[in-house]
CSV table of N, CA, C and O in Angstrom, one decimal:
chain,number,residue,atom,x,y,z
A,1,ARG,N,-18.8,-22.5,22.3
A,1,ARG,CA,-18.6,-21.7,21.1
A,1,ARG,C,-17.5,-22.4,20.3
A,1,ARG,O,-16.5,-22.8,20.8
A,2,ASN,N,-17.6,-22.3,19.0
A,2,ASN,CA,-16.5,-22.9,18.2
A,2,ASN,C,-15.5,-21.8,17.8
A,2,ASN,O,-15.8,-20.6,17.9
A,3,LYS,N,-14.3,-22.2,17.4
A,3,LYS,CA,-13.2,-21.3,17.2
A,3,LYS,C,-13.6,-20.4,15.9
A,3,LYS,O,-13.2,-19.2,15.9
A,4,ARG,N,-14.2,-20.9,15.0
A,4,ARG,CA,-14.5,-20.2,13.8
A,4,ARG,C,-15.3,-18.9,14.1
A,4,ARG,O,-15.1,-17.9,13.5
A,5,ALA,N,-16.2,-19.0,15.0
A,5,ALA,CA,-17.1,-17.8,15.4
A,5,ALA,C,-16.3,-16.7,16.0
A,5,ALA,O,-16.7,-15.6,16.0
A,6,ARG,N,-15.1,-17.0,16.5
A,6,ARG,CA,-14.3,-16.0,17.2
A,6,ARG,C,-13.2,-15.4,16.3
A,6,ARG,O,-12.4,-14.6,16.7
A,7,LEU,N,-13.1,-15.8,15.1
A,7,LEU,CA,-12.1,-15.3,14.2
A,7,LEU,C,-12.4,-13.8,13.9
A,7,LEU,O,-13.5,-13.4,13.6
A,8,GLN,N,-11.3,-13.0,13.9
A,8,GLN,CA,-11.4,-11.6,13.5
A,8,GLN,C,-11.5,-11.6,12.0
A,8,GLN,O,-10.9,-12.5,11.3
A,9,PRO,N,-12.1,-10.5,11.4
A,9,PRO,CA,-12.2,-10.5,9.9
A,9,PRO,C,-10.8,-10.5,9.3
A,9,PRO,O,-10.6,-11.2,8.3
A,10,SER,N,-9.8,-9.9,9.9
A,10,SER,CA,-8.5,-9.9,9.3
A,10,SER,C,-7.9,-11.3,9.3
A,10,SER,O,-7.2,-11.7,8.4
A,11,ALA,N,-8.2,-12.1,10.3
A,11,ALA,CA,-7.7,-13.4,10.4
A,11,ALA,C,-8.4,-14.3,9.4
A,11,ALA,O,-7.7,-15.2,8.8
A,12,ALA,N,-9.6,-14.0,9.1
A,12,ALA,CA,-10.3,-14.8,8.0
A,12,ALA,C,-9.6,-14.5,6.7
A,12,ALA,O,-9.5,-15.4,5.8
A,13,LEU,N,-9.2,-13.3,6.4
A,13,LEU,CA,-8.4,-13.0,5.1
A,13,LEU,C,-7.1,-13.8,5.1
A,13,LEU,O,-6.7,-14.2,4.0
A,14,ASP,N,-6.4,-13.9,6.2
A,14,ASP,CA,-5.2,-14.6,6.2
A,14,ASP,C,-5.3,-16.0,5.8
A,14,ASP,O,-4.4,-16.6,5.2
A,15,VAL,N,-6.4,-16.6,6.1
A,15,VAL,CA,-6.7,-18.0,5.7
A,15,VAL,C,-6.8,-18.2,4.2
A,15,VAL,O,-6.4,-19.2,3.7
A,16,LEU,N,-7.2,-17.1,3.5
A,16,LEU,CA,-7.4,-17.2,2.1
A,16,LEU,C,-6.1,-17.2,1.3
A,16,LEU,O,-6.0,-17.8,0.2
A,17,GLY,N,-5.1,-16.5,1.8
A,17,GLY,CA,-3.8,-16.5,1.1
A,17,GLY,C,-3.8,-15.4,0.1
A,17,GLY,O,-4.8,-14.9,-0.5
A,18,ASN,N,-2.6,-14.9,-0.2
A,18,ASN,CA,-2.4,-13.7,-1.0
A,18,ASN,C,-2.8,-13.9,-2.5
A,18,ASN,O,-3.4,-13.0,-3.1
A,19,ASP,N,-2.5,-15.1,-3.0
A,19,ASP,CA,-2.9,-15.3,-4.4
A,19,ASP,C,-4.4,-15.2,-4.7
A,19,ASP,O,-4.8,-14.6,-5.6
A,20,LEU,N,-5.2,-15.8,-3.8
A,20,LEU,CA,-6.6,-15.7,-3.9
A,20,LEU,C,-7.1,-14.3,-3.7
A,20,LEU,O,-8.0,-13.8,-4.4
A,21,LEU,N,-6.5,-13.6,-2.7
A,21,LEU,CA,-6.9,-12.2,-2.5
A,21,LEU,C,-6.6,-11.3,-3.7
A,21,LEU,O,-7.4,-10.4,-4.1
A,22,VAL,N,-5.4,-11.5,-4.3
A,22,VAL,CA,-5.1,-10.7,-5.5
A,22,VAL,C,-6.0,-11.0,-6.6
A,22,VAL,O,-6.5,-10.1,-7.4
A,23,ARG,N,-6.4,-12.3,-6.8
A,23,ARG,CA,-7.3,-12.7,-7.8
A,23,ARG,C,-8.7,-12.0,-7.6
A,23,ARG,O,-9.3,-11.5,-8.6
A,24,CYS,N,-9.2,-12.0,-6.4
A,24,CYS,CA,-10.4,-11.4,-6.1
A,24,CYS,C,-10.4,-9.9,-6.4
A,24,CYS,O,-11.3,-9.3,-7.0
A,25,ALA,N,-9.3,-9.2,-6.0
A,25,ALA,CA,-9.1,-7.8,-6.2
A,25,ALA,C,-9.0,-7.4,-7.6
A,25,ALA,O,-9.3,-6.3,-8.1
A,26,SER,N,-8.5,-8.3,-8.4
A,26,SER,CA,-8.3,-8.0,-9.9
A,26,SER,C,-9.6,-7.8,-10.6
A,26,SER,O,-9.5,-7.3,-11.8
A,27,TYR,N,-10.7,-8.1,-10.0
A,27,TYR,CA,-12.0,-7.8,-10.7
A,27,TYR,C,-12.4,-6.4,-10.6
A,27,TYR,O,-13.3,-5.9,-11.2
A,28,LEU,N,-11.7,-5.6,-9.7
A,28,LEU,CA,-12.0,-4.2,-9.6
A,28,LEU,C,-11.3,-3.4,-10.6
A,28,LEU,O,-10.2,-3.7,-11.2
A,29,ASP,N,-11.9,-2.2,-11.0
A,29,ASP,CA,-11.2,-1.3,-11.9
A,29,ASP,C,-10.1,-0.5,-11.0
A,29,ASP,O,-10.0,-0.7,-9.8
A,30,ALA,N,-9.4,0.4,-11.7
A,30,ALA,CA,-8.3,1.1,-11.0
A,30,ALA,C,-8.8,1.9,-9.9
A,30,ALA,O,-8.2,1.9,-8.8
A,31,ASP,N,-10.0,2.6,-10.0
A,31,ASP,CA,-10.5,3.4,-8.9
A,31,ASP,C,-10.9,2.5,-7.7
A,31,ASP,O,-10.7,2.8,-6.6
A,32,GLY,N,-11.5,1.3,-8.0
A,32,GLY,CA,-11.8,0.4,-7.0
A,32,GLY,C,-10.6,-0.2,-6.2
A,32,GLY,O,-10.6,-0.3,-5.0
A,33,LEU,N,-9.5,-0.5,-7.0
A,33,LEU,CA,-8.3,-0.9,-6.4
A,33,LEU,C,-7.7,0.2,-5.5
A,33,LEU,O,-7.2,-0.1,-4.4
A,34,ALA,N,-7.7,1.4,-6.0
A,34,ALA,CA,-7.2,2.5,-5.1
A,34,ALA,C,-8.0,2.6,-3.8
A,34,ALA,O,-7.4,2.8,-2.8
A,35,GLN,N,-9.3,2.6,-4.0
A,35,GLN,CA,-10.2,2.6,-2.8
A,35,GLN,C,-9.9,1.5,-1.8
A,35,GLN,O,-9.8,1.7,-0.6
A,36,LEU,N,-9.7,0.3,-2.3
A,36,LEU,CA,-9.4,-0.9,-1.5
A,36,LEU,C,-8.1,-0.7,-0.8
A,36,LEU,O,-8.0,-1.0,0.4
A,37,GLY,N,-7.1,-0.2,-1.5
A,37,GLY,CA,-5.8,0.1,-0.8
A,37,GLY,C,-5.9,1.1,0.3
A,37,GLY,O,-5.1,1.0,1.3
A,38,ARG,N,-6.7,2.1,0.1
A,38,ARG,CA,-6.9,3.2,1.1
A,38,ARG,C,-7.6,2.7,2.3
A,38,ARG,O,-7.4,3.2,3.4
A,39,THR,N,-8.6,1.8,2.1
A,39,THR,CA,-9.4,1.4,3.2
A,39,THR,C,-9.0,0.2,4.0
A,39,THR,O,-9.4,-0.1,5.1
A,40,SER,N,-8.0,-0.5,3.4
A,40,SER,CA,-7.6,-1.8,4.1
A,40,SER,C,-6.1,-1.8,4.0
A,40,SER,O,-5.5,-2.0,3.0
A,41,ALA,N,-5.5,-1.8,5.2
A,41,ALA,CA,-4.0,-1.9,5.3
A,41,ALA,C,-3.6,-3.3,4.7
A,41,ALA,O,-2.5,-3.4,4.1
A,42,ARG,N,-4.4,-4.3,4.9
A,42,ARG,CA,-4.0,-5.6,4.3
A,42,ARG,C,-3.8,-5.6,2.8
A,42,ARG,O,-3.0,-6.3,2.3
A,43,PHE,N,-4.6,-4.7,2.1
A,43,PHE,CA,-4.5,-4.6,0.7
A,43,PHE,C,-3.6,-3.4,0.3
A,43,PHE,O,-3.1,-3.4,-0.8
A,44,GLY,N,-3.4,-2.4,1.1
A,44,GLY,CA,-2.8,-1.2,0.7
A,44,GLY,C,-1.3,-1.1,1.1
A,44,GLY,O,-0.6,-0.2,0.6
A,45,ILE,N,-0.8,-1.9,2.0
A,45,ILE,CA,0.5,-1.8,2.5
A,45,ILE,C,1.3,-3.1,2.2
A,45,ILE,O,0.7,-4.2,2.5
A,46,PRO,N,2.4,-3.0,1.5
A,46,PRO,CA,3.2,-4.2,1.3
A,46,PRO,C,3.4,-5.0,2.6
A,46,PRO,O,3.9,-4.4,3.6
A,47,GLN,N,3.2,-6.3,2.6
A,47,GLN,CA,3.4,-7.1,3.7
A,47,GLN,C,4.8,-7.6,3.7
A,47,GLN,O,5.5,-7.5,2.7
A,48,ALA,N,5.3,-8.2,4.8
A,48,ALA,CA,6.6,-8.7,4.9
A,48,ALA,C,7.0,-9.6,3.7
A,48,ALA,O,6.2,-10.5,3.4
A,49,GLY,N,8.1,-9.3,3.1
A,49,GLY,CA,8.5,-10.2,2.0
A,49,GLY,C,7.9,-9.8,0.6
A,49,GLY,O,8.2,-10.5,-0.4
A,50,GLN,N,7.1,-8.8,0.6
A,50,GLN,CA,6.4,-8.4,-0.7
A,50,GLN,C,7.0,-7.1,-1.2
A,50,GLN,O,7.3,-6.2,-0.4
A,51,GLN,N,7.1,-7.0,-2.5
A,51,GLN,CA,7.6,-5.7,-3.1
A,51,GLN,C,6.5,-4.7,-3.2
A,51,GLN,O,6.7,-3.5,-3.2
A,52,ARG,N,5.2,-5.2,-3.4
A,52,ARG,CA,4.1,-4.3,-3.6
A,52,ARG,C,2.9,-4.7,-2.8
A,52,ARG,O,2.8,-5.9,-2.4
A,53,SER,N,2.0,-3.8,-2.6
A,53,SER,CA,0.8,-4.1,-1.9
A,53,SER,C,-0.1,-5.1,-2.7
A,53,SER,O,0.1,-5.2,-3.9
A,54,LEU,N,-1.1,-5.7,-2.1
A,54,LEU,CA,-1.9,-6.6,-2.8
A,54,LEU,C,-2.7,-5.9,-3.9
A,54,LEU,O,-3.0,-6.4,-5.0
A,55,ALA,N,-3.2,-4.6,-3.6
A,55,ALA,CA,-3.9,-3.8,-4.6
A,55,ALA,C,-3.0,-3.5,-5.8
A,55,ALA,O,-3.5,-3.6,-6.9
A,56,ASN,N,-1.8,-3.1,-5.5
A,56,ASN,CA,-0.9,-2.8,-6.6
A,56,ASN,C,-0.5,-4.0,-7.4
A,56,ASN,O,-0.3,-4.0,-8.6
A,57,GLU,N,-0.4,-5.2,-6.7
A,57,GLU,CA,-0.1,-6.4,-7.4
A,57,GLU,C,-1.3,-6.8,-8.4
A,57,GLU,O,-1.1,-7.2,-9.5
A,58,ALA,N,-2.5,-6.6,-7.9
A,58,ALA,CA,-3.7,-6.9,-8.8
A,58,ALA,C,-3.6,-5.9,-10.0
A,58,ALA,O,-3.9,-6.4,-11.1
A,59,ALA,N,-3.3,-4.7,-9.8
A,59,ALA,CA,-3.2,-3.7,-10.9
A,59,ALA,C,-2.1,-4.1,-11.8
A,59,ALA,O,-2.3,-4.0,-13.1
A,60,ARG,N,-1.0,-4.5,-11.3
A,60,ARG,CA,0.1,-4.9,-12.2
A,60,ARG,C,-0.3,-6.1,-13.0
A,60,ARG,O,0.0,-6.1,-14.3
A,61,GLN,N,-0.9,-7.1,-12.5
A,61,GLN,CA,-1.4,-8.2,-13.2
A,61,GLN,C,-2.4,-7.9,-14.3
A,61,GLN,O,-2.3,-8.3,-15.4
A,62,ARG,N,-3.4,-7.0,-13.9
A,62,ARG,CA,-4.4,-6.6,-14.9
A,62,ARG,C,-3.7,-5.8,-16.0
A,62,ARG,O,-4.1,-6.0,-17.2
A,63,PHE,N,-2.7,-4.9,-15.7
A,63,PHE,CA,-2.1,-4.2,-16.8
A,63,PHE,C,-1.3,-5.1,-17.7
A,63,PHE,O,-1.4,-5.0,-19.0
A,64,ARG,N,-0.6,-6.1,-17.2
A,64,ARG,CA,0.2,-7.0,-18.0
A,64,ARG,C,-0.8,-7.9,-18.9
A,64,ARG,O,-0.4,-8.2,-20.0
A,65,GLN,N,-1.9,-8.2,-18.4
A,65,GLN,CA,-2.9,-9.1,-19.1
A,65,GLN,C,-3.6,-8.3,-20.2
A,65,GLN,O,-4.0,-8.8,-21.2
A,66,SER,N,-3.9,-7.0,-19.9
A,66,SER,CA,-4.7,-6.2,-20.8
A,66,SER,C,-4.0,-5.3,-21.8
A,66,SER,O,-4.6,-5.1,-22.9
A,67,ALA,N,-2.9,-4.8,-21.5
A,67,ALA,CA,-2.2,-3.9,-22.3
A,67,ALA,C,-1.5,-4.6,-23.5
A,67,ALA,O,-0.9,-5.6,-23.4
A,68,THR,N,-1.7,-3.9,-24.7
A,68,THR,CA,-1.0,-4.4,-25.9
A,68,THR,C,0.4,-4.0,-25.8
A,68,THR,O,0.8,-3.1,-25.0
A,69,ASP,N,1.3,-4.5,-26.7
A,69,ASP,CA,2.7,-4.1,-26.8
A,69,ASP,C,2.8,-2.6,-27.1
A,69,ASP,O,3.6,-1.9,-26.5
A,70,GLU,N,1.9,-2.1,-27.9
A,70,GLU,CA,1.9,-0.6,-28.2
A,70,GLU,C,1.5,0.2,-27.0
A,70,GLU,O,2.1,1.2,-26.7
A,71,GLU,N,0.5,-0.2,-26.3
A,71,GLU,CA,0.1,0.5,-25.1
A,71,GLU,C,1.2,0.5,-24.0
A,71,GLU,O,1.5,1.5,-23.4
A,72,ARG,N,1.9,-0.6,-23.9
A,72,ARG,CA,3.1,-0.7,-23.0
A,72,ARG,C,4.2,0.3,-23.3
A,72,ARG,O,4.8,0.9,-22.5
A,73,ARG,N,4.4,0.4,-24.6
A,73,ARG,CA,5.4,1.4,-25.1
A,73,ARG,C,5.0,2.8,-24.8
A,73,ARG,O,5.8,3.7,-24.5
A,74,CYS,N,3.7,3.1,-25.0
A,74,CYS,CA,3.2,4.4,-24.8
A,74,CYS,C,3.0,4.8,-23.3
A,74,CYS,O,2.9,6.0,-23.0
A,75,LEU,N,2.9,3.8,-22.5
A,75,LEU,CA,2.6,4.0,-21.1
A,75,LEU,C,3.8,3.4,-20.2
A,75,LEU,O,3.6,2.5,-19.4
A,76,PRO,N,5.0,4.0,-20.3
A,76,PRO,CA,6.0,3.5,-19.5
A,76,PRO,C,5.8,3.9,-18.0
A,76,PRO,O,5.2,4.9,-17.7
A,77,LYS,N,6.2,3.1,-17.1
A,77,LYS,CA,6.1,3.4,-15.7
A,77,LYS,C,7.1,4.4,-15.3
A,77,LYS,O,8.3,4.1,-15.5
A,78,HIS,N,6.7,5.4,-14.7
A,78,HIS,CA,7.6,6.5,-14.2
A,78,HIS,C,8.1,6.2,-12.8
A,78,HIS,O,7.4,5.5,-12.0
A,79,ASP,N,9.2,6.8,-12.4
A,79,ASP,CA,9.7,6.6,-11.0
A,79,ASP,C,8.6,7.0,-10.0
A,79,ASP,O,8.1,8.1,-10.1
A,80,GLY,N,8.4,6.2,-9.0
A,80,GLY,CA,7.4,6.5,-8.0
A,80,GLY,C,6.0,6.3,-8.4
A,80,GLY,O,5.1,6.4,-7.5
A,81,GLU,N,5.7,6.0,-9.6
A,81,GLU,CA,4.3,5.7,-10.0
A,81,GLU,C,3.8,4.4,-9.6
A,81,GLU,O,4.5,3.4,-9.7
A,82,SER,N,2.6,4.3,-9.0
A,82,SER,CA,2.1,3.0,-8.6
A,82,SER,C,1.6,2.2,-9.7
A,82,SER,O,1.3,2.8,-10.8
A,83,ASP,N,1.4,1.0,-9.5
A,83,ASP,CA,0.9,0.1,-10.5
A,83,ASP,C,-0.6,0.5,-10.8
A,83,ASP,O,-1.1,0.3,-11.9
A,84,ILE,N,-1.3,0.9,-9.7
A,84,ILE,CA,-2.7,1.4,-9.9
A,84,ILE,C,-2.7,2.6,-10.8
A,84,ILE,O,-3.6,2.7,-11.7
A,85,GLY,N,-1.8,3.5,-10.6
A,85,GLY,CA,-1.7,4.7,-11.5
A,85,GLY,C,-1.5,4.3,-13.0
A,85,GLY,O,-2.1,4.9,-13.9
A,86,LEU,N,-0.6,3.4,-13.2
A,86,LEU,CA,-0.4,2.9,-14.5
A,86,LEU,C,-1.6,2.2,-15.1
A,86,LEU,O,-1.9,2.5,-16.3
A,87,TYR,N,-2.2,1.4,-14.3
A,87,TYR,CA,-3.5,0.7,-14.8
A,87,TYR,C,-4.6,1.7,-15.1
A,87,TYR,O,-5.3,1.6,-16.1
A,88,ARG,N,-4.7,2.8,-14.3
A,88,ARG,CA,-5.7,3.8,-14.5
A,88,ARG,C,-5.4,4.5,-15.8
A,88,ARG,O,-6.3,4.8,-16.6
A,89,ALA,N,-4.1,4.8,-16.2
A,89,ALA,CA,-3.8,5.4,-17.4
A,89,ALA,C,-4.2,4.5,-18.6
A,89,ALA,O,-4.6,5.0,-19.7
A,90,LEU,N,-4.1,3.2,-18.4
A,90,LEU,CA,-4.5,2.3,-19.5
A,90,LEU,C,-6.0,2.3,-19.7
A,90,LEU,O,-6.5,2.2,-20.8
A,91,GLU,N,-6.8,2.4,-18.6
A,91,GLU,CA,-8.3,2.4,-18.7
A,91,GLU,C,-8.7,3.7,-19.5
A,91,GLU,O,-9.6,3.7,-20.2
């Protein structure tokens, strides 16, 4: 048997790297990102050395790319609000 056949699914994700995982997750809408974060600890819980989970990082990037200056002024981030929540408000 080769080693590749014995990789656990979570180990396969580790090989991809966070940047690629965030990029893939960024194709989801806010509800999809929330669901991803709830069903996968890898996406829903900040990993060592990270400020936010991968799902929240994808939402933060989508918000920054999509929101106009006016939308940013109208949708300030409140204490304790997730980036997914802020992105949902933009949608």
